[in-house]
């Protein structure tokens, strides 16, 4: 009789063998387990394993057959399996426990480092954009965006073609190329308009308006796909919009043009998200975010180059003239452009290494952190009404995320 030992979670012993977590062994194996945790060390490949709980009865099966045998166990006890099951098992050793603990700690520190890098790059590029366009006096948002897209093009190619961070996905048809071009154009509009708004609005108000993205996403999804959400989901958008209205009324540095452009940038960001789901919906056309950036960034440069030459006359000459007086402007632009790519890279990695719920919570908190840091750095005046409005908007976004999650569940 071979045995599988159930270990109480209080013992702190991790599952051994291949790295496993509750609900998953690996892509090849399936595990469903609720409580208590099951600890075992698999010595050879098992085609299929399912341990499901019903009271304190567990079943195991093979070849997709459930409930081959039921055994009654107590926590800390053992499951006896019939002879001939062909699944050799062994007891967890102290060395294995220590090794798993070290790996778990390393994983936690890696994830914390990723989140810190994600926050730093997101908030850093936002604050540096604000400093360049507003405080420093570099009044060329289209050229600045083009610098960002140029850096994203170069770094994306290096990361994918040379460093193999993700497998390279190719564009398979002319239709797919035009779809990505359309997304790139909308992406350009959203980034340029967002940068223009930073010339006129403080970061705190800019972030409050940007938090209304779910509102525009719901509208575009309904108009373009006729997708209707539950009534509760639409109700959660009321505080999102109300909060921005309150924040606008209480914003000491309110600027009408900056407000309109920022709303347009937020709407364009939502439109890109909805269109991406529509245009690249088939399995053959789906691209991960890193490959999508690899193709969108060069297209964005092609769109932005004539725009900056026509609308921001002699911007290259002016930039070189500024550099002769102050070489820091070149370093600002280079660092800011590299940071813009790092935002996309860390966003991809955080998405990959955390859960969807964690990403939602971190995303909501990131805007609040950016607001606090910007107020501390730029000392822009704020009002209690404005902060209350922003708080209401963030609260509405959290409610919206929760409603969407429950609807899907």
mmCIF file of C-alpha atoms in Angstrom:
data_model
loop_
_atom_site.group_PDB
_atom_site.id
_atom_site.type_symbol
_atom_site.label_atom_id
_atom_site.label_comp_id
_atom_site.label_asym_id
_atom_site.label_seq_id
_atom_site.Cartn_x
_atom_site.Cartn_y
_atom_site.Cartn_z
ATOM 1 C CA UNK A 1 0.000 0.000 0.000
ATOM 2 C CA UNK A 2 1.538 3.306 -1.076
ATOM 3 C CA UNK A 3 0.604 6.413 0.885
ATOM 4 C CA UNK A 4 0.011 10.121 0.316
ATOM 5 C CA UNK A 5 0.362 12.163 3.502
ATOM 6 C CA UNK A 6 -1.895 15.156 4.182
ATOM 7 C CA UNK A 7 0.038 17.913 5.916
ATOM 8 C CA UNK A 8 -1.629 20.685 7.907
ATOM 9 C CA UNK A 9 -0.983 24.180 6.462
ATOM 10 C CA UNK A 10 0.192 25.161 9.946
ATOM 11 C CA UNK A 11 3.309 23.026 9.465
ATOM 12 C CA UNK A 12 4.506 25.347 6.716
ATOM 13 C CA UNK A 13 5.620 22.453 4.493
ATOM 14 C CA UNK A 14 5.368 23.341 0.797
ATOM 15 C CA UNK A 15 4.260 20.932 -1.937
ATOM 16 C CA UNK A 16 7.339 19.198 -3.298
ATOM 17 C CA UNK A 17 8.416 17.798 -6.649
ATOM 18 C CA UNK A 18 7.501 20.148 -9.495
ATOM 19 C CA UNK A 19 6.512 23.621 -8.334
ATOM 20 C CA UNK A 20 2.817 23.383 -7.578
ATOM 21 C CA UNK A 21 0.217 25.648 -6.114
ATOM 22 C CA UNK A 22 -3.369 25.165 -5.100
ATOM 23 C CA UNK A 23 -5.361 24.414 -8.222
ATOM 24 C CA UNK A 24 -2.404 23.702 -10.500
ATOM 25 C CA UNK A 25 0.492 21.271 -10.938
ATOM 26 C CA UNK A 26 1.690 22.353 -14.369
ATOM 27 C CA UNK A 27 0.343 22.785 -17.884
ATOM 28 C CA UNK A 28 0.392 18.990 -18.333
ATOM 29 C CA UNK A 29 -1.232 18.016 -15.062
ATOM 30 C CA UNK A 30 -4.448 19.061 -13.435
ATOM 31 C CA UNK A 31 -5.022 19.363 -9.714
ATOM 32 C CA UNK A 32 -8.139 20.547 -7.916
ATOM 33 C CA UNK A 33 -7.818 20.765 -4.169
ATOM 34 C CA UNK A 34 -9.564 22.930 -1.636
ATOM 35 C CA UNK A 35 -8.596 22.278 1.992
ATOM 36 C CA UNK A 36 -6.517 20.969 3.647
ATOM 37 C CA UNK A 37 -3.442 21.196 1.409
ATOM 38 C CA UNK A 38 -2.030 17.936 0.058
ATOM 39 C CA UNK A 39 1.733 17.447 0.071
ATOM 40 C CA UNK A 40 3.472 14.848 -2.034
ATOM 41 C CA UNK A 41 6.550 14.275 -4.137
ATOM 42 C CA UNK A 42 5.819 12.749 -7.545
ATOM 43 C CA UNK A 43 8.716 10.609 -8.690
ATOM 44 C CA UNK A 44 7.578 10.197 -12.276
ATOM 45 C CA UNK A 45 5.073 11.756 -14.687
ATOM 46 C CA UNK A 46 1.398 11.137 -13.951
ATOM 47 C CA UNK A 47 -0.988 11.527 -16.931
ATOM 48 C CA UNK A 48 -3.802 12.979 -14.840
ATOM 49 C CA UNK A 49 -4.487 13.539 -11.184
ATOM 50 C CA UNK A 50 -7.570 14.987 -9.547
ATOM 51 C CA UNK A 51 -7.940 15.360 -5.810
ATOM 52 C CA UNK A 52 -11.321 16.872 -5.013
ATOM 53 C CA UNK A 53 -12.787 17.460 -1.622
ATOM 54 C CA UNK A 54 -16.250 16.640 -0.385
ATOM 55 C CA UNK A 55 -16.348 16.924 3.380
ATOM 56 C CA UNK A 56 -13.132 15.062 4.184
ATOM 57 C CA UNK A 57 -13.414 12.492 1.395
ATOM 58 C CA UNK A 58 -10.820 12.613 -1.393
ATOM 59 C CA UNK A 59 -10.832 10.800 -4.701
ATOM 60 C CA UNK A 60 -8.139 10.128 -7.246
ATOM 61 C CA UNK A 61 -8.468 9.020 -10.817
ATOM 62 C CA UNK A 62 -6.581 8.209 -13.978
ATOM 63 C CA UNK A 63 -7.216 8.829 -17.677
ATOM 64 C CA UNK A 64 -9.835 11.472 -16.880
ATOM 65 C CA UNK A 65 -11.867 9.073 -14.706
ATOM 66 C CA UNK A 66 -12.929 10.623 -11.435
ATOM 67 C CA UNK A 67 -13.806 8.920 -8.165
ATOM 68 C CA UNK A 68 -11.979 5.675 -8.894
ATOM 69 C CA UNK A 69 -11.760 5.178 -5.165
ATOM 70 C CA UNK A 70 -12.886 7.196 -2.154
ATOM 71 C CA UNK A 71 -10.909 7.283 1.057
ATOM 72 C CA UNK A 72 -11.783 8.924 4.340
ATOM 73 C CA UNK A 73 -8.876 10.847 5.872
ATOM 74 C CA UNK A 74 -8.238 13.155 8.764
ATOM 75 C CA UNK A 75 -5.962 16.202 8.621
ATOM 76 C CA UNK A 76 -2.395 15.058 9.197
ATOM 77 C CA UNK A 77 -3.429 11.492 8.444
ATOM 78 C CA UNK A 78 -2.726 9.394 5.369
ATOM 79 C CA UNK A 79 -4.504 8.193 2.234
ATOM 80 C CA UNK A 80 -4.000 4.513 1.418
ATOM 81 C CA UNK A 81 -4.129 3.762 -2.283
ATOM 82 C CA UNK A 82 -4.720 0.282 -3.721
ATOM 83 C CA UNK A 83 -1.819 -1.816 -5.014
ATOM 84 C CA UNK A 84 -0.905 -1.373 -8.648
ATOM 85 C CA UNK A 85 -1.764 2.309 -9.005
ATOM 86 C CA UNK A 86 1.720 2.791 -10.468
ATOM 87 C CA UNK A 87 2.307 6.180 -8.855
ATOM 88 C CA UNK A 88 5.442 5.956 -6.670
ATOM 89 C CA UNK A 89 5.461 8.534 -3.875
ATOM 90 C CA UNK A 90 7.987 9.485 -1.278
ATOM 91 C CA UNK A 91 8.077 11.316 2.010
ATOM 92 C CA UNK A 92 9.011 15.009 2.119
ATOM 93 C CA UNK A 93 12.563 15.477 3.389
ATOM 94 C CA UNK A 94 13.798 18.357 5.548
ATOM 95 C CA UNK A 95 16.221 19.437 2.793
ATOM 96 C CA UNK A 96 13.364 19.653 0.300
ATOM 97 C CA UNK A 97 11.324 21.725 2.758
ATOM 98 C CA UNK A 98 14.204 24.180 3.165
ATOM 99 C CA UNK A 99 14.752 24.384 -0.579
ATOM 100 C CA UNK A 100 11.093 25.137 -1.244
ATOM 101 C CA UNK A 101 11.054 27.795 1.473
ATOM 102 C CA UNK A 102 14.072 29.524 -0.120
ATOM 103 C CA UNK A 103 12.481 29.398 -3.573
ATOM 104 C CA UNK A 104 9.235 30.818 -2.196
ATOM 105 C CA UNK A 105 11.108 33.704 -0.543
ATOM 106 C CA UNK A 106 13.052 34.405 -3.756
ATOM 107 C CA UNK A 107 9.812 34.468 -5.767
ATOM 108 C CA UNK A 108 8.218 36.917 -3.311
ATOM 109 C CA UNK A 109 11.219 39.266 -3.458
ATOM 110 C CA UNK A 110 11.251 39.042 -7.270
ATOM 111 C CA UNK A 111 7.545 39.955 -7.454
ATOM 112 C CA UNK A 112 7.993 42.838 -4.999
ATOM 113 C CA UNK A 113 10.922 44.104 -7.090
ATOM 114 C CA UNK A 114 8.816 43.911 -10.262
ATOM 115 C CA UNK A 115 5.966 45.863 -8.689
ATOM 116 C CA UNK A 116 8.400 48.501 -7.374
ATOM 117 C CA UNK A 117 9.947 48.832 -10.857
ATOM 118 C CA UNK A 118 6.475 49.069 -12.412
ATOM 119 C CA UNK A 119 5.420 51.821 -10.005
ATOM 120 C CA UNK A 120 8.712 53.700 -10.367
ATOM 121 C CA UNK A 121 8.698 53.635 -14.174
ATOM 122 C CA UNK A 122 5.003 54.567 -14.499
ATOM 123 C CA UNK A 123 5.143 57.416 -12.018
ATOM 124 C CA UNK A 124 8.633 58.459 -13.170
ATOM 125 C CA UNK A 125 7.707 58.883 -16.840
ATOM 126 C CA UNK A 126 4.518 60.749 -15.874
ATOM 127 C CA UNK A 127 6.365 63.196 -13.602
ATOM 128 C CA UNK A 128 9.233 63.673 -16.063
ATOM 129 C CA UNK A 129 6.748 64.386 -18.875
ATOM 130 C CA UNK A 130 5.108 66.980 -16.646
ATOM 131 C CA UNK A 131 8.460 68.540 -15.755
ATOM 132 C CA UNK A 132 9.646 68.751 -19.369
ATOM 133 C CA UNK A 133 6.388 70.023 -20.873
ATOM 134 C CA UNK A 134 5.369 72.393 -18.107
ATOM 135 C CA UNK A 135 8.180 73.333 -15.724
ATOM 136 C CA UNK A 136 11.229 73.033 -18.007
ATOM 137 C CA UNK A 137 9.459 74.687 -20.912
ATOM 138 C CA UNK A 138 9.959 72.009 -23.595
ATOM 139 C CA UNK A 139 6.627 72.642 -25.332
ATOM 140 C CA UNK A 140 6.711 69.889 -27.947
ATOM 141 C CA UNK A 141 4.485 66.969 -26.860
ATOM 142 C CA UNK A 142 4.343 65.369 -30.322
ATOM 143 C CA UNK A 143 8.141 65.288 -30.627
ATOM 144 C CA UNK A 144 8.398 63.950 -27.069
ATOM 145 C CA UNK A 145 5.955 61.157 -27.916
ATOM 146 C CA UNK A 146 7.924 60.369 -31.072
ATOM 147 C CA UNK A 147 11.084 60.000 -28.940
ATOM 148 C CA UNK A 148 9.175 57.564 -26.721
ATOM 149 C CA UNK A 149 7.996 55.498 -29.682
ATOM 150 C CA UNK A 150 11.479 55.439 -31.230
ATOM 151 C CA UNK A 151 12.922 54.060 -27.991
ATOM 152 C CA UNK A 152 10.096 51.508 -27.753
ATOM 153 C CA UNK A 153 10.843 50.367 -31.329
ATOM 154 C CA UNK A 154 14.551 49.854 -30.670
ATOM 155 C CA UNK A 155 14.256 48.282 -27.210
ATOM 156 C CA UNK A 156 11.387 46.028 -28.294
ATOM 157 C CA UNK A 157 13.455 44.595 -31.122
ATOM 158 C CA UNK A 158 16.447 44.013 -28.834
ATOM 159 C CA UNK A 159 14.295 42.406 -26.130
ATOM 160 C CA UNK A 160 12.446 40.058 -28.494
ATOM 161 C CA UNK A 161 14.866 39.350 -31.361
ATOM 162 C CA UNK A 162 18.102 39.223 -29.344
ATOM 163 C CA UNK A 163 17.255 38.646 -25.680
ATOM 164 C CA UNK A 164 14.284 36.344 -26.424
ATOM 165 C CA UNK A 165 12.204 37.713 -23.531
ATOM 166 C CA UNK A 166 9.146 36.440 -25.404
ATOM 167 C CA UNK A 167 8.890 34.443 -28.666
ATOM 168 C CA UNK A 168 8.576 36.677 -31.722
ATOM 169 C CA UNK A 169 5.131 36.621 -33.345
ATOM 170 C CA UNK A 170 4.916 37.599 -36.992
ATOM 171 C CA UNK A 171 2.282 39.585 -38.869
ATOM 172 C CA UNK A 172 0.557 36.987 -41.010
ATOM 173 C CA UNK A 173 -1.494 39.035 -43.437
ATOM 174 C CA UNK A 174 -1.987 42.465 -44.944
ATOM 175 C CA UNK A 175 -5.320 42.716 -43.127
ATOM 176 C CA UNK A 176 -3.639 42.127 -39.779
ATOM 177 C CA UNK A 177 -1.045 44.788 -40.682
ATOM 178 C CA UNK A 178 -3.760 47.385 -41.330
ATOM 179 C CA UNK A 179 -5.538 46.435 -38.112
ATOM 180 C CA UNK A 180 -2.357 47.023 -36.103
ATOM 181 C CA UNK A 181 -1.811 50.303 -37.994
ATOM 182 C CA UNK A 182 -5.261 51.499 -36.932
ATOM 183 C CA UNK A 183 -4.521 50.603 -33.309
ATOM 184 C CA UNK A 184 -1.176 52.397 -33.551
ATOM 185 C CA UNK A 185 -2.850 55.576 -34.812
ATOM 186 C CA UNK A 186 -5.325 55.601 -31.926
ATOM 187 C CA UNK A 187 -2.472 54.812 -29.545
ATOM 188 C CA UNK A 188 -0.592 57.878 -30.870
ATOM 189 C CA UNK A 189 -3.615 60.105 -30.336
ATOM 190 C CA UNK A 190 -4.085 58.929 -26.750
ATOM 191 C CA UNK A 191 -0.412 59.412 -25.802
ATOM 192 C CA UNK A 192 -0.001 62.782 -27.567
ATOM 193 C CA UNK A 193 -3.218 64.181 -26.098
ATOM 194 C CA UNK A 194 -2.222 62.901 -22.664
ATOM 195 C CA UNK A 195 1.124 64.689 -22.947
ATOM 196 C CA UNK A 196 -0.540 67.885 -24.192
ATOM 197 C CA UNK A 197 -2.849 67.862 -21.179
ATOM 198 C CA UNK A 198 0.163 67.756 -18.848
ATOM 199 C CA UNK A 199 1.174 71.205 -20.141
ATOM 200 C CA UNK A 200 -2.017 72.678 -18.725
ATOM 201 C CA UNK A 201 -3.164 70.429 -15.877
ATOM 202 C CA UNK A 202 -1.502 69.216 -12.669
ATOM 203 C CA UNK A 203 -0.734 65.502 -12.489
ATOM 204 C CA UNK A 204 -3.328 65.013 -9.733
ATOM 205 C CA UNK A 205 -6.184 66.260 -11.925
ATOM 206 C CA UNK A 206 -4.784 64.453 -14.972
ATOM 207 C CA UNK A 207 -4.907 61.162 -13.032
ATOM 208 C CA UNK A 208 -8.444 61.846 -11.812
ATOM 209 C CA UNK A 209 -9.658 62.219 -15.402
ATOM 210 C CA UNK A 210 -7.637 59.193 -16.507
ATOM 211 C CA UNK A 211 -9.387 57.071 -13.888
ATOM 212 C CA UNK A 212 -12.623 57.390 -15.897
ATOM 213 C CA UNK A 213 -11.291 54.953 -18.535
ATOM 214 C CA UNK A 214 -13.815 52.216 -17.494
ATOM 215 C CA UNK A 215 -16.660 54.650 -18.242
ATOM 216 C CA UNK A 216 -15.513 55.176 -21.838
ATOM 217 C CA UNK A 217 -14.675 51.484 -22.237
ATOM 218 C CA UNK A 218 -18.256 50.529 -21.297
ATOM 219 C CA UNK A 219 -19.659 53.097 -23.754
ATOM 220 C CA UNK A 220 -17.470 52.000 -26.687
ATOM 221 C CA UNK A 221 -18.067 48.319 -25.937
ATOM 222 C CA UNK A 222 -21.831 48.911 -26.080
ATOM 223 C CA UNK A 223 -21.692 51.028 -29.263
ATOM 224 C CA UNK A 224 -19.270 48.824 -31.200
ATOM 225 C CA UNK A 225 -20.095 45.317 -30.000
ATOM 226 C CA UNK A 226 -23.594 45.783 -28.510
ATOM 227 C CA UNK A 227 -22.183 44.222 -25.364
ATOM 228 C CA UNK A 228 -24.385 45.050 -22.402
ATOM 229 C CA UNK A 229 -23.170 44.883 -18.831
ATOM 230 C CA UNK A 230 -25.277 44.109 -15.796
ATOM 231 C CA UNK A 231 -27.224 47.059 -14.366
ATOM 232 C CA UNK A 232 -25.063 46.973 -11.233
ATOM 233 C CA UNK A 233 -21.932 47.420 -13.360
ATOM 234 C CA UNK A 234 -23.377 50.536 -15.003
ATOM 235 C CA UNK A 235 -24.425 51.906 -11.614
ATOM 236 C CA UNK A 236 -20.827 51.721 -10.386
ATOM 237 C CA UNK A 237 -19.859 54.149 -13.170
ATOM 238 C CA UNK A 238 -21.979 56.890 -11.579
ATOM 239 C CA UNK A 239 -19.444 57.661 -8.814
ATOM 240 C CA UNK A 240 -16.640 57.452 -11.401
ATOM 241 C CA UNK A 241 -18.117 60.311 -13.440
ATOM 242 C CA UNK A 242 -19.516 62.203 -10.438
ATOM 243 C CA UNK A 243 -16.093 62.224 -8.813
ATOM 244 C CA UNK A 244 -14.492 63.878 -11.857
ATOM 245 C CA UNK A 245 -17.272 66.497 -11.969
ATOM 246 C CA UNK A 246 -16.648 67.290 -8.283
ATOM 247 C CA UNK A 247 -12.862 67.315 -8.784
ATOM 248 C CA UNK A 248 -13.252 69.691 -11.758
ATOM 249 C CA UNK A 249 -15.296 72.128 -9.705
ATOM 250 C CA UNK A 250 -12.768 72.062 -6.886
ATOM 251 C CA UNK A 251 -9.577 72.133 -8.989
ATOM 252 C CA UNK A 252 -7.638 75.400 -8.384
ATOM 253 C CA UNK A 253 -5.612 74.916 -11.608
ATOM 254 C CA UNK A 254 -8.535 73.988 -13.871
ATOM 255 C CA UNK A 255 -7.872 74.690 -17.562
ATOM 256 C CA UNK A 256 -10.691 74.067 -20.043
ATOM 257 C CA UNK A 257 -8.515 73.168 -23.047
ATOM 258 C CA UNK A 258 -6.330 70.892 -20.924
ATOM 259 C CA UNK A 259 -9.460 69.238 -19.518
ATOM 260 C CA UNK A 260 -10.958 68.584 -22.976
ATOM 261 C CA UNK A 261 -7.688 67.178 -24.334
ATOM 262 C CA UNK A 262 -7.247 64.926 -21.281
ATOM 263 C CA UNK A 263 -10.795 63.580 -21.651
ATOM 264 C CA UNK A 264 -10.063 62.916 -25.351
ATOM 265 C CA UNK A 265 -6.862 61.057 -24.397
ATOM 266 C CA UNK A 266 -8.773 58.911 -21.904
ATOM 267 C CA UNK A 267 -11.493 58.148 -24.465
ATOM 268 C CA UNK A 268 -8.857 57.223 -27.098
ATOM 269 C CA UNK A 269 -7.174 54.858 -24.617
ATOM 270 C CA UNK A 270 -10.507 53.133 -23.990
ATOM 271 C CA UNK A 271 -11.270 52.995 -27.739
ATOM 272 C CA UNK A 272 -7.929 51.292 -28.418
ATOM 273 C CA UNK A 273 -8.671 48.679 -25.753
ATOM 274 C CA UNK A 274 -12.094 47.857 -27.226
ATOM 275 C CA UNK A 275 -10.849 47.893 -30.835
ATOM 276 C CA UNK A 276 -7.941 45.632 -29.942
ATOM 277 C CA UNK A 277 -10.406 43.066 -28.625
ATOM 278 C CA UNK A 278 -12.426 43.290 -31.842
ATOM 279 C CA UNK A 279 -9.690 43.496 -34.486
ATOM 280 C CA UNK A 280 -7.270 40.961 -33.000
ATOM 281 C CA UNK A 281 -9.838 38.500 -31.691
ATOM 282 C CA UNK A 282 -8.982 35.449 -33.789
ATOM 283 C CA UNK A 283 -6.363 33.033 -32.438
ATOM 284 C CA UNK A 284 -4.129 33.536 -35.476
ATOM 285 C CA UNK A 285 -4.037 37.318 -35.022
ATOM 286 C CA UNK A 286 -3.661 37.644 -31.253
ATOM 287 C CA UNK A 287 -0.376 39.183 -30.127
ATOM 288 C CA UNK A 288 0.985 39.510 -26.612
ATOM 289 C CA UNK A 289 1.572 43.073 -25.411
ATOM 290 C CA UNK A 290 5.338 42.984 -26.096
ATOM 291 C CA UNK A 291 4.937 41.855 -29.719
ATOM 292 C CA UNK A 292 2.100 44.304 -30.248
ATOM 293 C CA UNK A 293 4.381 47.121 -29.054
ATOM 294 C CA UNK A 294 7.130 45.836 -31.372
ATOM 295 C CA UNK A 295 4.887 46.501 -34.378
ATOM 296 C CA UNK A 296 2.874 49.489 -33.133
ATOM 297 C CA UNK A 297 5.857 51.615 -32.043
ATOM 298 C CA UNK A 298 7.541 51.904 -35.494
ATOM 299 C CA UNK A 299 4.150 52.608 -37.078
ATOM 300 C CA UNK A 300 3.621 55.328 -34.465
ATOM 301 C CA UNK A 301 6.967 56.917 -35.429
ATOM 302 C CA UNK A 302 5.819 57.001 -39.076
ATOM 303 C CA UNK A 303 2.589 58.767 -38.019
ATOM 304 C CA UNK A 304 4.278 61.176 -35.602
ATOM 305 C CA UNK A 305 7.266 62.272 -37.712
ATOM 306 C CA UNK A 306 5.289 64.320 -40.287
ATOM 307 C CA UNK A 307 2.973 65.563 -37.537
ATOM 308 C CA UNK A 308 5.811 66.970 -35.431
ATOM 309 C CA UNK A 309 7.574 68.485 -38.469
ATOM 310 C CA UNK A 310 4.384 70.254 -39.598
ATOM 311 C CA UNK A 311 2.788 71.173 -36.260
ATOM 312 C CA UNK A 312 5.963 71.787 -34.223
ATOM 313 C CA UNK A 313 8.001 73.740 -36.741
ATOM 314 C CA UNK A 314 11.793 73.456 -36.490
ATOM 315 C CA UNK A 315 11.521 71.321 -33.331
ATOM 316 C CA UNK A 316 14.794 69.495 -34.065
ATOM 317 C CA UNK A 317 16.712 72.752 -34.495
ATOM 318 C CA UNK A 318 15.167 74.195 -31.341
ATOM 319 C CA UNK A 319 16.070 71.047 -29.383
ATOM 320 C CA UNK A 320 19.721 71.254 -30.504
ATOM 321 C CA UNK A 321 19.756 74.963 -29.641
ATOM 322 C CA UNK A 322 18.469 74.139 -26.163
ATOM 323 C CA UNK A 323 21.114 71.419 -25.852
ATOM 324 C CA UNK A 324 23.897 73.941 -26.590
ATOM 325 C CA UNK A 325 22.729 76.038 -23.654
ATOM 326 C CA UNK A 326 21.843 73.106 -21.392
ATOM 327 C CA UNK A 327 23.025 69.580 -22.257
ATOM 328 C CA UNK A 328 20.694 68.155 -19.602
ATOM 329 C CA UNK A 329 17.783 68.351 -22.057
ATOM 330 C CA UNK A 330 19.373 65.570 -24.157
ATOM 331 C CA UNK A 331 19.802 63.356 -21.108
ATOM 332 C CA UNK A 332 16.244 64.132 -20.001
ATOM 333 C CA UNK A 333 14.887 63.069 -23.393
ATOM 334 C CA UNK A 334 17.021 59.908 -23.558
ATOM 335 C CA UNK A 335 16.168 58.826 -20.015
ATOM 336 C CA UNK A 336 12.496 59.674 -20.444
ATOM 337 C CA UNK A 337 12.313 57.687 -23.689
ATOM 338 C CA UNK A 338 14.004 54.647 -22.147
ATOM 339 C CA UNK A 339 11.662 54.905 -19.166
ATOM 340 C CA UNK A 340 8.668 54.896 -21.538
ATOM 341 C CA UNK A 341 9.743 51.470 -22.820
ATOM 342 C CA UNK A 342 10.430 50.245 -19.297
ATOM 343 C CA UNK A 343 6.799 51.076 -18.413
ATOM 344 C CA UNK A 344 5.607 48.598 -21.059
ATOM 345 C CA UNK A 345 8.154 45.943 -20.094
ATOM 346 C CA UNK A 346 7.370 46.043 -16.362
ATOM 347 C CA UNK A 347 3.635 46.129 -17.061
ATOM 348 C CA UNK A 348 3.995 42.929 -19.106
ATOM 349 C CA UNK A 349 6.105 41.219 -16.425
ATOM 350 C CA UNK A 350 3.821 42.238 -13.541
ATOM 351 C CA UNK A 351 0.817 40.959 -15.511
ATOM 352 C CA UNK A 352 2.660 37.680 -16.093
ATOM 353 C CA UNK A 353 3.786 37.138 -12.496
ATOM 354 C CA UNK A 354 0.713 38.287 -10.539
ATOM 355 C CA UNK A 355 -2.986 37.495 -10.567
ATOM 356 C CA UNK A 356 -5.641 39.621 -12.278
ATOM 357 C CA UNK A 357 -7.025 40.704 -8.889
ATOM 358 C CA UNK A 358 -3.581 41.781 -7.659
ATOM 359 C CA UNK A 359 -3.060 43.749 -10.867
ATOM 360 C CA UNK A 360 -6.375 45.560 -10.388
ATOM 361 C CA UNK A 361 -5.556 46.529 -6.818
ATOM 362 C CA UNK A 362 -2.040 47.660 -7.747
ATOM 363 C CA UNK A 363 -3.353 49.646 -10.712
ATOM 364 C CA UNK A 364 -5.903 51.509 -8.586
ATOM 365 C CA UNK A 365 -3.295 52.284 -5.937
ATOM 366 C CA UNK A 366 -0.729 53.437 -8.522
ATOM 367 C CA UNK A 367 -2.795 56.455 -9.534
ATOM 368 C CA UNK A 368 -3.174 57.537 -5.908
ATOM 369 C CA UNK A 369 0.582 57.179 -5.307
ATOM 370 C CA UNK A 370 1.300 59.261 -8.436
ATOM 371 C CA UNK A 371 -1.021 61.997 -7.178
ATOM 372 C CA UNK A 372 0.654 62.168 -3.758
ATOM 373 C CA UNK A 373 4.194 62.139 -5.210
ATOM 374 C CA UNK A 374 3.370 64.833 -7.793
ATOM 375 C CA UNK A 375 1.876 67.134 -5.145
ATOM 376 C CA UNK A 376 4.987 66.706 -3.001
ATOM 377 C CA UNK A 377 7.332 67.443 -5.940
ATOM 378 C CA UNK A 378 5.505 70.180 -7.878
ATOM 379 C CA UNK A 379 3.714 71.747 -4.896
ATOM 380 C CA UNK A 380 0.615 72.374 -6.996
ATOM 381 C CA UNK A 381 -2.328 73.710 -4.998
ATOM 382 C CA UNK A 382 -5.048 71.193 -4.112
ATOM 383 C CA UNK A 383 -8.439 71.569 -2.513
ATOM 384 C CA UNK A 384 -10.404 69.332 -0.194
ATOM 385 C CA UNK A 385 -13.207 69.249 -2.780
ATOM 386 C CA UNK A 386 -10.798 68.163 -5.509
ATOM 387 C CA UNK A 387 -9.339 65.366 -3.367
ATOM 388 C CA UNK A 388 -12.830 64.201 -2.372
ATOM 389 C CA UNK A 389 -13.818 64.081 -6.035
ATOM 390 C CA UNK A 390 -10.734 62.082 -6.958
ATOM 391 C CA UNK A 391 -11.343 59.722 -4.028
ATOM 392 C CA UNK A 392 -14.923 59.167 -5.188
ATOM 393 C CA UNK A 393 -13.709 58.373 -8.714
ATOM 394 C CA UNK A 394 -11.192 55.811 -7.448
ATOM 395 C CA UNK A 395 -13.876 54.284 -5.212
ATOM 396 C CA UNK A 396 -16.147 53.992 -8.249
ATOM 397 C CA UNK A 397 -13.391 52.287 -10.269
ATOM 398 C CA UNK A 398 -12.911 49.732 -7.455
ATOM 399 C CA UNK A 399 -16.658 49.063 -7.367
ATOM 400 C CA UNK A 400 -16.673 48.705 -11.168
ATOM 401 C CA UNK A 401 -13.849 46.155 -11.067
ATOM 402 C CA UNK A 402 -15.624 44.170 -8.360
ATOM 403 C CA UNK A 403 -18.934 44.240 -10.261
ATOM 404 C CA UNK A 404 -17.234 43.049 -13.463
ATOM 405 C CA UNK A 405 -15.544 40.240 -11.562
ATOM 406 C CA UNK A 406 -18.810 39.065 -9.992
ATOM 407 C CA UNK A 407 -20.618 39.243 -13.326
ATOM 408 C CA UNK A 408 -17.973 37.039 -14.943
ATOM 409 C CA UNK A 409 -18.062 34.657 -11.992
#
